[in-house]
């Protein structure tokens, strides 16, 4: 029922807006509010905090349906699947009561600030600092490539509270951005794909964040991030899987209609064998992804297997998208065709939430 209502909502409210979102490079707040009314922003957050009260499979359905619609502008995955769960997992009762209902309705849009100009996949290298002064932390530094950063009302900021301790000196602070002195946003960064998803650079110059906004305990940030990253990586894996499946569907439909050499493109042996390779890859991958979803929902998925799901699906997506564009011929290179936009959108999947090379290293540690 959730999938059916969500699909109808996205087809009616999101698909017609996707081109405009790509041009303006952000999703307007009106749509966030509508998604909140549907219960789609925080589907696995408890009802007592404004969520829909589902489990992780509801998050999976949300990510899948966005992929099946070809929507990459609306980043609920960051907002609800990631940020809301940091707050629900590590926040105090007061923090959860103050912030989660606003995220569930779309009144506030959420982001998380991990990546810095000199610290991407290597989170231990982050340099943004936070020193305690009375009842506040004073934050200095910058973040880059922050999804939802241009509109974010609530931002989780990863900071060094004890630089001498390296990774063990990282804490997570929650910034309410409205009126925050010393906080500023730079450019809405121009990317080669995912044009409708706002991606910001953020700056902190003596920004005071109340000590009451510390998420969990001081210097526990790295452990918190490592604990939550498997869910983030599963979100990416599920999205990549759905995008690959949708690319195959689009290509199969195109090949049924495209005339070449006196017949349908689908009737030519080499092109249809190419499509079979894509179908095989997506079907086999789907079995592993579904198994990981089930295990994660039961609290049994290891960090290595979450990394493997992210690694496999995003690499598979790259191969499938390349073939699907090839099968579209020249039309596959035209932006008005969804397959071309998806091709550009797919490339970053192998980079964010931990690059493929990092995923391999995480898996290798278990050998």
XYZ file of N, CA, C and O in Angstrom, residues 62-266:
820
model
N 10.932 3.587 -0.563
C 11.054 4.999 -0.925
C 12.190 5.200 -1.921
O 12.025 5.856 -2.963
N 13.351 4.649 -1.618
C 14.511 4.803 -2.494
C 14.267 4.129 -3.842
O 14.601 4.670 -4.900
N 13.665 2.940 -3.803
C 13.381 2.228 -5.050
C 12.459 3.019 -5.956
O 12.706 3.150 -7.169
N 11.386 3.528 -5.405
C 10.405 4.221 -6.234
C 10.977 5.498 -6.855
O 10.632 5.848 -7.984
N 11.848 6.178 -6.135
C 12.528 7.327 -6.737
C 13.378 6.864 -7.919
O 13.422 7.525 -8.961
N 14.043 5.710 -7.767
C 14.853 5.177 -8.856
C 14.012 4.756 -10.047
O 14.376 5.006 -11.199
N 12.867 4.135 -9.783
C 12.000 3.681 -10.866
C 11.368 4.853 -11.627
O 10.959 4.691 -12.774
N 11.289 6.001 -10.965
C 10.751 7.196 -11.629
C 11.851 8.044 -12.270
O 11.553 9.043 -12.925
N 13.108 7.661 -12.057
C 14.199 8.456 -12.601
C 14.411 9.771 -11.884
O 14.933 10.734 -12.453
N 14.030 9.837 -10.597
C 14.139 11.072 -9.816
C 15.410 11.044 -8.975
O 15.566 10.197 -8.095
N 16.331 11.966 -9.236
C 17.537 12.096 -8.409
C 17.614 13.455 -7.719
O 18.525 13.690 -6.929
N 16.663 14.332 -8.012
C 16.698 15.679 -7.427
C 16.284 15.663 -5.957
O 16.871 16.365 -5.126
N 15.279 14.874 -5.631
C 14.701 14.852 -4.291
C 15.487 13.901 -3.413
O 15.424 12.688 -3.576
N 16.245 14.462 -2.458
C 17.166 13.655 -1.653
C 16.588 13.326 -0.276
O 17.114 13.727 0.766
N 15.503 12.572 -0.282
C 14.932 12.089 0.971
C 15.888 11.151 1.680
O 15.890 11.063 2.908
N 16.715 10.451 0.912
C 17.642 9.477 1.502
C 18.554 10.135 2.536
O 18.808 9.578 3.612
N 19.057 11.328 2.228
C 19.886 12.070 3.178
C 19.045 12.535 4.362
O 19.412 12.362 5.533
N 17.906 13.109 4.057
C 17.038 13.733 5.049
C 16.466 12.722 6.048
O 16.620 12.880 7.263
N 15.813 11.682 5.519
C 15.089 10.759 6.374
C 15.819 9.483 6.707
O 15.871 9.066 7.875
N 16.419 8.859 5.688
C 17.091 7.578 5.919
C 18.364 7.752 6.729
O 18.749 6.857 7.485
N 19.017 8.902 6.588
C 20.307 9.115 7.257
C 20.174 10.052 8.464
O 20.307 9.633 9.616
N 19.889 11.329 8.223
C 19.919 12.317 9.314
C 18.900 11.983 10.407
O 19.225 11.998 11.601
N 17.671 11.688 10.015
C 16.641 11.405 11.025
C 17.044 10.230 11.908
O 16.750 10.207 13.111
N 17.755 9.262 11.319
C 18.142 8.090 12.111
C 19.337 8.369 13.015
O 19.466 7.738 14.069
N 20.211 9.278 12.644
C 21.245 9.721 13.586
C 20.574 10.318 14.827
O 20.957 10.020 15.968
N 19.582 11.160 14.595
C 18.911 11.825 15.715
C 18.130 10.812 16.546
O 18.177 10.830 17.783
N 17.431 9.906 15.871
C 16.648 8.916 16.610
C 17.542 7.963 17.400
O 17.210 7.554 18.521
N 18.701 7.620 16.842
C 19.589 6.660 17.493
C 20.376 7.279 18.646
O 20.554 6.661 19.693
N 20.858 8.504 18.447
C 21.790 9.095 19.411
C 21.233 10.305 20.160
O 21.847 10.753 21.127
N 20.107 10.844 19.714
C 19.573 12.042 20.337
C 18.925 11.780 21.685
O 18.458 10.669 21.967
N 18.881 12.811 22.518
C 18.156 12.729 23.782
C 16.658 12.805 23.487
O 16.238 13.130 22.373
N 15.854 12.523 24.491
C 14.400 12.625 24.316
C 14.007 14.033 23.884
O 13.140 14.215 23.016
N 14.645 15.024 24.483
C 14.329 16.421 24.147
C 14.732 16.742 22.711
O 13.999 17.432 21.986
N 15.901 16.261 22.288
C 16.349 16.497 20.916
C 15.409 15.833 19.917
O 15.034 16.442 18.902
N 15.037 14.593 20.183
C 14.146 13.884 19.266
C 12.793 14.582 19.176
O 12.228 14.729 18.079
N 12.271 15.018 20.307
C 10.968 15.693 20.317
C 11.030 17.044 19.597
O 10.046 17.474 18.974
N 12.179 17.716 19.661
C 12.308 19.035 19.050
C 12.518 18.968 17.546
O 12.009 19.807 16.798
N 13.268 17.979 17.089
C 13.711 17.975 15.691
C 12.973 17.004 14.785
O 12.653 17.345 13.641
N 12.698 15.801 15.229
C 12.146 14.785 14.330
C 10.769 15.146 13.751
O 10.540 14.938 12.548
N 9.837 15.687 14.550
C 8.544 16.043 13.955
C 8.674 17.067 12.822
O 7.918 17.000 11.835
N 9.615 17.989 12.949
C 9.803 18.989 11.891
C 10.396 18.367 10.633
O 10.108 18.817 9.517
N 11.217 17.342 10.798
C 11.752 16.636 9.633
C 10.661 15.790 8.989
O 10.608 15.664 7.763
N 9.794 15.213 9.794
C 8.746 14.341 9.269
C 7.733 15.112 8.428
O 7.203 14.573 7.440
N 7.454 16.343 8.793
C 6.468 17.139 8.040
C 7.081 17.888 6.866
O 6.362 18.363 5.995
N 8.408 17.996 6.842
C 9.050 18.786 5.804
C 9.172 20.250 6.167
O 9.623 21.061 5.355
N 8.761 20.604 7.395
C 8.940 21.983 7.840
C 10.424 22.346 7.814
O 10.807 23.465 7.454
N 11.253 21.387 8.223
C 12.697 21.545 8.148
C 13.274 20.526 7.183
O 12.775 19.397 7.090
N 14.314 20.949 6.477
C 15.066 20.060 5.590
C 16.417 19.790 6.243
O 17.034 20.699 6.802
N 16.866 18.544 6.176
C 18.067 18.143 6.914
C 19.218 17.768 5.992
O 19.021 17.312 4.862
N 20.434 17.965 6.505
C 21.661 17.587 5.798
C 22.672 17.128 6.832
O 22.499 17.358 8.039
N 23.734 16.492 6.363
C 24.822 16.072 7.254
C 26.145 16.501 6.657
O 26.405 16.283 5.469
N 26.961 17.156 7.455
C 28.232 17.702 6.991
C 29.399 16.844 7.434
O 29.910 17.015 8.557
N 29.834 15.943 6.581
C 31.022 15.139 6.839
C 32.174 15.582 5.940
O 33.243 15.957 6.419
N 31.951 15.559 4.627
C 33.025 15.769 3.659
C 33.597 17.184 3.712
O 32.853 18.165 3.816
N 34.915 17.260 3.635
C 35.633 18.537 3.613
C 36.550 18.578 2.398
O 36.795 17.539 1.768
N 37.060 19.767 2.052
C 37.970 19.853 0.902
C 39.144 18.886 0.984
O 39.621 18.391 -0.036
N 39.604 18.589 2.205
C 40.741 17.680 2.349
C 40.398 16.366 3.002
O 41.283 15.600 3.382
N 39.100 16.082 3.139
C 38.680 14.851 3.817
C 37.389 14.362 3.202
O 36.313 14.893 3.488
N 37.493 13.336 2.337
C 36.319 12.753 1.726
C 36.038 11.407 2.354
O 35.472 11.308 3.442
N 36.463 10.342 1.683
C 36.266 8.999 2.233
C 37.046 8.791 3.524
O 36.681 7.953 4.348
N 38.129 9.552 3.712
C 38.947 9.434 4.926
C 38.414 10.382 5.989
O 38.898 11.508 6.154
N 37.394 9.943 6.722
C 36.742 10.812 7.699
C 37.661 11.189 8.853
O 37.468 12.229 9.489
N 38.670 10.365 9.126
C 39.589 10.679 10.231
C 40.368 11.971 9.967
O 40.873 12.585 10.893
N 40.452 12.361 8.686
C 41.264 13.526 8.321
C 40.512 14.852 8.397
O 41.078 15.900 8.074
N 39.255 14.832 8.834
C 38.510 16.098 8.846
C 39.139 17.095 9.818
O 39.736 16.712 10.834
N 39.003 18.383 9.473
C 39.697 19.435 10.222
C 38.760 20.445 10.878
O 39.217 21.290 11.651
N 37.480 20.416 10.561
C 36.552 21.347 11.203
C 36.614 21.130 12.717
O 36.484 20.006 13.200
N 36.839 22.213 13.450
C 37.073 22.105 14.897
C 35.900 22.664 15.694
O 35.145 23.519 15.222
N 35.766 22.167 16.914
C 34.756 22.670 17.841
C 35.370 22.695 19.234
O 35.740 21.649 19.762
N 35.508 23.884 19.796
C 36.069 23.987 21.153
C 34.961 24.429 22.109
O 34.109 25.263 21.774
N 34.973 23.871 23.279
C 33.934 24.153 24.271
C 34.224 25.486 24.949
O 35.335 25.735 25.424
N 33.226 26.365 24.950
C 33.283 27.622 25.688
C 31.972 27.783 26.445
O 30.944 28.115 25.850
N 32.001 27.552 27.741
C 30.793 27.668 28.542
C 29.739 26.680 28.104
O 29.984 25.476 28.031
N 28.558 27.194 27.765
C 27.461 26.311 27.375
C 27.338 26.188 25.860
O 26.284 25.839 25.339
N 28.454 26.477 25.153
C 28.440 26.383 23.688
C 29.719 25.722 23.174
O 30.730 25.644 23.880
N 29.636 25.258 21.933
C 30.817 24.873 21.168
C 31.034 25.935 20.102
O 30.069 26.372 19.452
N 32.281 26.344 19.911
C 32.616 27.315 18.873
C 33.225 26.543 17.711
O 34.278 25.911 17.847
N 32.569 26.608 16.562
C 32.930 25.764 15.417
C 33.589 26.610 14.333
O 33.096 27.681 13.962
N 34.709 26.098 13.797
C 35.409 26.740 12.690
C 35.808 25.686 11.663
O 36.257 24.587 12.027
N 35.650 26.026 10.393
C 36.036 25.095 9.334
C 35.112 25.210 8.149
O 34.392 26.202 7.980
N 35.108 24.187 7.305
C 34.261 24.202 6.108
C 33.908 22.774 5.710
O 34.598 21.815 6.065
N 32.826 22.659 4.964
C 32.374 21.384 4.416
C 32.100 21.589 2.929
O 31.801 22.697 2.480
N 32.168 20.507 2.169
C 31.935 20.600 0.727
C 31.147 19.376 0.254
O 31.135 18.343 0.922
N 30.479 19.538 -0.879
C 29.661 18.474 -1.487
C 28.527 18.039 -0.557
O 28.210 16.857 -0.478
N 27.902 18.993 0.137
C 26.877 18.648 1.110
C 25.492 18.661 0.465
O 24.966 19.721 0.104
N 24.907 17.481 0.310
C 23.575 17.337 -0.275
C 22.529 17.973 0.632
O 22.571 17.796 1.846
N 21.590 18.704 0.039
C 20.556 19.482 0.739
C 21.143 20.680 1.471
O 20.419 21.357 2.221
N 22.426 20.963 1.261
C 23.092 22.006 2.029
C 22.562 23.408 1.805
O 22.577 24.232 2.721
N 22.084 23.716 0.609
C 21.608 25.064 0.325
C 20.316 25.373 1.063
O 20.055 26.528 1.410
N 19.497 24.377 1.311
C 18.194 24.602 1.950
C 18.138 24.140 3.395
O 17.154 24.401 4.083
N 19.184 23.467 3.863
C 19.119 22.797 5.167
C 18.782 23.744 6.312
O 19.418 24.782 6.491
N 17.777 23.354 7.083
C 17.417 24.068 8.317
C 18.094 23.408 9.505
O 18.290 24.045 10.548
N 18.407 22.132 9.364
C 19.066 21.373 10.428
C 20.241 20.635 9.808
O 20.096 19.959 8.797
N 21.399 20.801 10.432
C 22.627 20.255 9.868
C 23.428 19.538 10.950
O 23.769 20.139 11.974
N 23.708 18.262 10.726
C 24.630 17.557 11.614
C 26.042 17.847 11.126
O 26.357 17.629 9.956
N 26.888 18.343 12.016
C 28.247 18.737 11.660
C 29.245 17.834 12.384
O 29.249 17.754 13.615
N 30.080 17.151 11.603
C 31.151 16.339 12.185
C 32.342 17.251 12.469
O 32.849 17.927 11.568
N 32.783 17.290 13.727
C 33.839 18.212 14.157
C 34.889 17.485 14.985
O 34.617 16.468 15.618
N 36.089 18.074 15.019
C 37.130 17.604 15.934
C 36.994 18.370 17.248
O 37.232 19.571 17.309
N 36.581 17.677 18.280
C 36.495 18.296 19.601
C 37.749 18.037 20.421
O 37.997 18.706 21.423
N 38.540 17.040 20.001
C 39.818 16.752 20.651
C 40.809 16.326 19.565
O 41.036 15.132 19.343
N 41.406 17.305 18.866
C 42.274 16.998 17.714
C 43.410 16.036 18.046
O 43.839 15.271 17.190
N 43.896 16.062 19.276
C 45.026 15.207 19.648
C 44.665 13.727 19.610
O 45.551 12.868 19.506
N 43.385 13.404 19.657
C 42.957 12.011 19.705
C 42.592 11.446 18.336
O 42.162 10.301 18.227
N 42.781 12.219 17.271
C 42.493 11.724 15.923
C 41.040 11.351 15.759
O 40.138 12.122 16.116
N 40.797 10.139 15.245
C 39.423 9.696 15.003
C 38.617 9.625 16.295
O 37.393 9.804 16.286
N 39.308 9.381 17.415
C 38.613 9.280 18.695
C 38.267 10.640 19.288
O 37.735 10.717 20.392
N 38.597 11.709 18.558
C 38.293 13.057 19.033
C 37.243 13.769 18.199
O 37.163 14.991 18.197
N 36.407 12.990 17.471
C 35.361 13.562 16.622
C 34.022 13.523 17.349
O 33.681 12.537 18.001
N 33.271 14.621 17.229
C 31.925 14.684 17.803
C 30.943 15.161 16.735
O 31.332 15.789 15.741
N 29.668 14.872 16.965
C 28.606 15.322 16.068
C 27.779 16.388 16.777
O 27.235 16.154 17.859
N 27.704 17.565 16.167
C 26.924 18.678 16.697
C 25.800 18.998 15.722
O 25.979 18.906 14.507
N 24.657 19.391 16.251
C 23.493 19.691 15.410
C 23.277 21.194 15.387
O 23.058 21.830 16.427
N 23.355 21.761 14.190
C 23.190 23.206 13.998
C 21.813 23.498 13.428
O 21.437 22.957 12.386
N 21.068 24.358 14.122
C 19.845 24.924 13.551
C 20.287 26.164 12.790
O 20.740 27.142 13.382
N 20.192 26.131 11.468
C 20.894 27.110 10.633
C 20.283 28.505 10.624
O 20.994 29.484 10.394
N 18.973 28.615 10.865
C 18.340 29.928 10.768
C 18.937 30.898 11.797
O 18.930 30.632 12.996
N 19.474 31.999 11.301
C 20.027 33.031 12.164
C 21.337 32.668 12.826
O 21.806 33.408 13.705
N 21.966 31.582 12.423
C 23.222 31.165 13.044
C 24.357 32.107 12.635
O 24.733 32.159 11.459
N 24.886 32.846 13.580
C 25.951 33.807 13.308
C 27.240 33.077 12.934
O 27.637 32.121 13.596
N 27.875 33.532 11.845
C 29.129 32.940 11.414
C 28.966 31.766 10.460
O 29.957 31.285 9.893
N 27.724 31.313 10.276
C 27.465 30.221 9.330
C 27.085 30.804 7.981
O 26.252 31.716 7.897
N 27.689 30.293 6.911
C 27.353 30.785 5.574
C 27.409 29.649 4.566
O 28.077 28.632 4.773
N 26.710 29.849 3.489
C 26.679 28.869 2.400
C 27.365 29.482 1.192
O 27.179 30.655 0.873
N 28.176 28.674 0.540
C 28.830 29.125 -0.677
C 27.963 28.832 -1.882
O 26.743 28.997 -1.854
N 28.581 28.359 -2.940
C 27.869 28.099 -4.184
C 26.997 26.844 -4.093
O 27.288 25.933 -3.335
N 25.932 26.851 -4.886
C 25.219 25.616 -5.184
C 26.026 24.971 -6.304
O 25.991 25.405 -7.452
N 26.795 23.971 -5.970
C 27.819 23.449 -6.867
C 27.225 22.821 -8.133
O 26.219 22.112 -8.070
N 27.851 23.095 -9.264
C 27.410 22.554 -10.539
C 28.089 21.210 -10.786
O 29.307 21.122 -10.837
N 27.279 20.185 -10.958
C 27.777 18.825 -11.115
C 27.516 18.350 -12.543
O 26.697 18.933 -13.260
N 28.148 17.271 -12.951
C 27.911 16.759 -14.300
C 26.597 15.983 -14.368
O 26.077 15.720 -15.457
N 26.050 15.620 -13.223
C 24.764 14.941 -13.162
C 24.031 15.349 -11.899
O 24.478 16.206 -11.145
N 22.867 14.739 -11.670
C 22.045 15.046 -10.493
C 21.872 16.549 -10.321
O 22.021 17.094 -9.220
N 21.535 17.229 -11.405
C 21.482 18.691 -11.408
C 20.421 19.266 -10.475
O 20.555 20.386 -9.993
N 19.358 18.525 -10.222
C 18.296 19.054 -9.379
C 18.538 18.904 -7.899
O 17.794 19.458 -7.084
N 19.563 18.163 -7.529
C 19.904 17.962 -6.119
C 20.889 19.041 -5.686
O 22.006 19.092 -6.177
N 20.435 19.919 -4.785
C 21.341 21.005 -4.377
C 22.518 20.441 -3.586
O 22.359 19.572 -2.730
N 23.694 20.931 -3.926
C 24.945 20.436 -3.330
C 25.792 21.637 -2.963
O 26.221 22.386 -3.849
N 26.046 21.831 -1.679
C 26.602 23.096 -1.208
C 27.994 22.955 -0.613
O 28.419 21.877 -0.200
N 28.678 24.100 -0.577
C 29.853 24.246 0.274
C 29.426 25.127 1.438
O 28.725 26.128 1.267
N 29.821 24.754 2.651
C 29.376 25.411 3.873
C 30.578 25.905 4.666
O 31.617 25.247 4.695
N 30.406 27.059 5.322
C 31.511 27.671 6.054
C 31.092 28.014 7.488
O 29.968 28.456 7.731
N 32.024 27.795 8.400
C 31.782 28.030 9.827
C 32.889 28.932 10.366
O 34.067 28.554 10.358
N 32.512 30.101 10.805
C 33.478 31.054 11.355
C 33.016 31.473 12.740
O 32.112 32.294 12.893
N 33.594 30.831 13.746
C 33.192 31.068 15.138
C 31.684 30.902 15.333
O 31.024 31.716 15.985
N 31.154 29.850 14.757
C 29.724 29.555 14.905
C 29.500 28.923 16.278
O 30.159 27.938 16.636
N 28.570 29.490 17.016
C 28.269 28.956 18.349
C 27.088 27.992 18.259
O 25.998 28.371 17.841
N 27.345 26.747 18.667
C 26.301 25.728 18.721
C 26.107 25.353 20.187
O 27.080 25.032 20.876
N 24.872 25.423 20.683
C 24.654 25.084 22.104
C 25.194 23.700 22.443
O 25.046 22.756 21.652
N 25.798 23.593 23.609
C 26.316 22.287 24.046
C 25.199 21.260 24.142
O 25.429 20.054 23.979
N 23.972 21.749 24.355
C 22.813 20.852 24.415
C 22.533 20.200 23.068
O 21.763 19.233 22.985
N 23.162 20.694 21.994
C 22.958 20.137 20.661
C 24.004 19.081 20.292
O 24.073 18.639 19.149
N 24.825 18.703 21.265
C 25.760 17.599 21.046
C 24.945 16.318 20.879
O 24.064 16.019 21.684
N 25.239 15.559 19.833
C 24.505 14.325 19.565
C 25.243 13.161 20.235
O 26.365 12.825 19.859
N 24.626 12.595 21.253
C 25.287 11.544 22.005
C 26.373 12.117 22.890
O 26.282 13.238 23.378
N 27.456 11.358 23.083
C 28.541 11.791 23.954
C 29.653 12.463 23.157
O 29.839 12.191 21.975
N 30.387 13.343 23.819
C 31.520 14.005 23.176
C 32.575 12.962 22.778
O 32.836 12.005 23.512
N 33.132 13.164 21.610
C 34.195 12.316 21.037
C 33.713 10.924 20.611
O 34.523 10.048 20.324
N 32.400 10.744 20.531
C 31.852 9.472 20.047
C 31.478 9.528 18.569
O 30.919 8.572 18.030
N 31.766 10.643 17.917
C 31.289 10.858 16.558
C 31.740 9.829 15.540
O 30.958 9.395 14.690
N 33.003 9.432 15.614
C 33.514 8.500 14.614
C 32.819 7.143 14.733
O 32.440 6.536 13.725
N 32.639 6.688 15.966
C 31.936 5.422 16.184
C 30.496 5.528 15.694
O 29.957 4.602 15.066
N 29.862 6.664 15.963
C 28.486 6.874 15.501
C 28.408 6.822 13.979
O 27.509 6.179 13.413
N 29.341 7.471 13.304
C 29.340 7.472 11.846
C 29.587 6.082 11.290
O 28.928 5.651 10.330
N 30.536 5.368 11.872
C 30.817 4.018 11.393
C 29.615 3.090 11.610
O 29.366 2.186 10.807
N 28.855 3.338 12.658
C 27.677 2.524 12.940
C 26.549 2.818 11.965
O 25.814 1.906 11.552
N 26.404 4.073 11.574
C 25.303 4.478 10.698
C 25.618 4.355 9.212
O 24.700 4.275 8.388
N 26.903 4.315 8.859
C 27.254 4.265 7.446
C 26.700 3.040 6.708
O 26.341 3.141 5.528
N 26.601 1.854 7.333
C 25.990 0.732 6.608
C 24.581 1.035 6.105
O 24.217 0.645 4.993
N 23.773 1.757 6.904
C 22.427 2.101 6.429
C 22.512 3.082 5.271
O 21.757 2.971 4.294
N 23.429 4.052 5.363
C 23.613 4.983 4.255
C 24.022 4.233 2.994
O 23.515 4.499 1.893
N 24.941 3.287 3.135
C 25.416 2.542 1.965
C 24.333 1.623 1.409
O 24.255 1.422 0.190
N 23.477 1.086 2.260
C 22.357 0.307 1.759
C 21.400 1.192 0.974
O 20.846 0.775 -0.052
N 21.207 2.432 1.427
C 20.365 3.355 0.677
C 20.904 3.592 -0.722
O 20.158 3.591 -1.710
N 22.225 3.774 -0.820
C 22.855 3.970 -2.129
C 22.720 2.703 -2.973
O 22.400 2.758 -4.165
N 22.949 1.549 -2.357
C 22.857 0.277 -3.084
C 21.462 0.052 -3.644
O 21.297 -0.354 -4.803
N 20.457 0.317 -2.834
C 19.074 0.115 -3.272
C 18.737 1.073 -4.417
O 18.098 0.695 -5.403
N 19.181 2.322 -4.289
C 18.937 3.293 -5.350
C 19.623 2.914 -6.650
O 19.044 3.041 -7.739
N 20.858 2.431 -6.558
C 21.594 2.010 -7.754
C 20.922 0.816 -8.402
O 20.816 0.725 -9.632
N 20.469 -0.117 -7.587
C 19.772 -1.290 -8.104
C 18.510 -0.877 -8.865
O 18.262 -1.345 -9.984
N 17.708 -0.016 -8.260
C 16.465 0.417 -8.901
C 16.749 1.190 -10.183
O 16.040 1.026 -11.188
N 17.780 2.033 -10.169
C 18.118 2.801 -11.356
C 18.543 1.876 -12.501
O 18.160 2.084 -13.657
N 19.315 0.847 -12.185
C 19.744 -0.108 -13.211
C 18.540 -0.854 -13.788
O 18.435 -1.040 -15.012
N 17.634 -1.283 -12.928
C 16.436 -1.973 -13.405
C 15.601 -1.075 -14.303
O 15.079 -1.515 -15.345
N 15.475 0.188 -13.908
C 14.697 1.134 -14.706
C 15.368 1.390 -16.053
O 14.689 1.501 -17.079
N 16.693 1.449 -16.072
C 17.417 1.652 -17.331
C 17.157 0.505 -18.298
O 16.973 0.714 -19.508
N 17.116 -0.720 -17.777
C 16.835 -1.886 -18.619
C 15.414 -1.804 -19.178
O 15.168 -2.081 -20.361
N 14.456 -1.409 -18.343
C 13.070 -1.271 -18.802
C 12.964 -0.221 -19.909
O 12.293 -0.446 -20.939
N 13.592 0.931 -19.700
C 13.557 1.990 -20.712
C 14.175 1.522 -22.023
O 13.650 1.803 -23.111
N 15.280 0.802 -21.924
C 15.991 0.352 -23.123
C 15.204 -0.721 -23.857
O 15.124 -0.723 -25.094
N 14.598 -1.627 -23.122
C 13.780 -2.666 -23.747
C 12.613 -2.024 -24.507
O 12.295 -2.419 -25.635
N 11.983 -1.030 -23.889
C 10.876 -0.337 -24.538
C 11.341 0.373 -25.809
O 10.675 0.319 -26.855
N 12.490 1.029 -25.705
C 13.041 1.729 -26.872
C 13.355 0.753 -28.002
O 13.054 1.005 -29.177
N 13.928 -0.386 -27.666
C 14.333 -1.363 -28.683
C 13.133 -2.024 -29.368
O 13.235 -2.502 -30.499
N 11.993 -2.056 -28.679
C 10.785 -2.580 -29.303
C 10.282 -1.661 -30.419
O 9.657 -2.109 -31.370
N 10.522 -0.356 -30.249
C 9.986 0.635 -31.177
C 10.991 1.071 -32.242
O 10.595 1.481 -33.335
N 12.262 0.989 -31.958
C 13.292 1.488 -32.857
C 13.464 0.577 -34.071
O 13.714 -0.627 -33.926
N 13.325 1.135 -35.252
C 13.514 0.393 -36.500
C 14.972 0.497 -36.933
O 15.553 1.581 -36.951
N 15.561 -0.646 -37.297
C 16.948 -0.670 -37.782
C 17.147 -1.885 -38.679
O 16.728 -2.995 -38.325
N 17.747 -1.668 -39.833
C 18.044 -2.748 -40.775
C 16.799 -3.575 -41.121
O 16.821 -4.800 -41.150
N 15.705 -2.858 -41.332
C 14.490 -3.513 -41.806
C 13.650 -4.189 -40.745
O 12.708 -4.926 -41.063
N 13.963 -3.964 -39.474
C 13.172 -4.582 -38.414
C 13.371 -3.851 -37.099
O 14.022 -2.806 -37.043
N 12.829 -4.422 -36.035
C 13.002 -3.816 -34.712
C 14.422 -4.063 -34.202
O 15.010 -5.125 -34.468
N 14.925 -3.086 -33.471
C 16.250 -3.249 -32.871
C 16.279 -4.473 -31.957
O 17.289 -5.177 -31.858
N 15.142 -4.760 -31.317
C 15.059 -5.882 -30.388
C 15.170 -7.237 -31.097
O 15.449 -8.257 -30.466
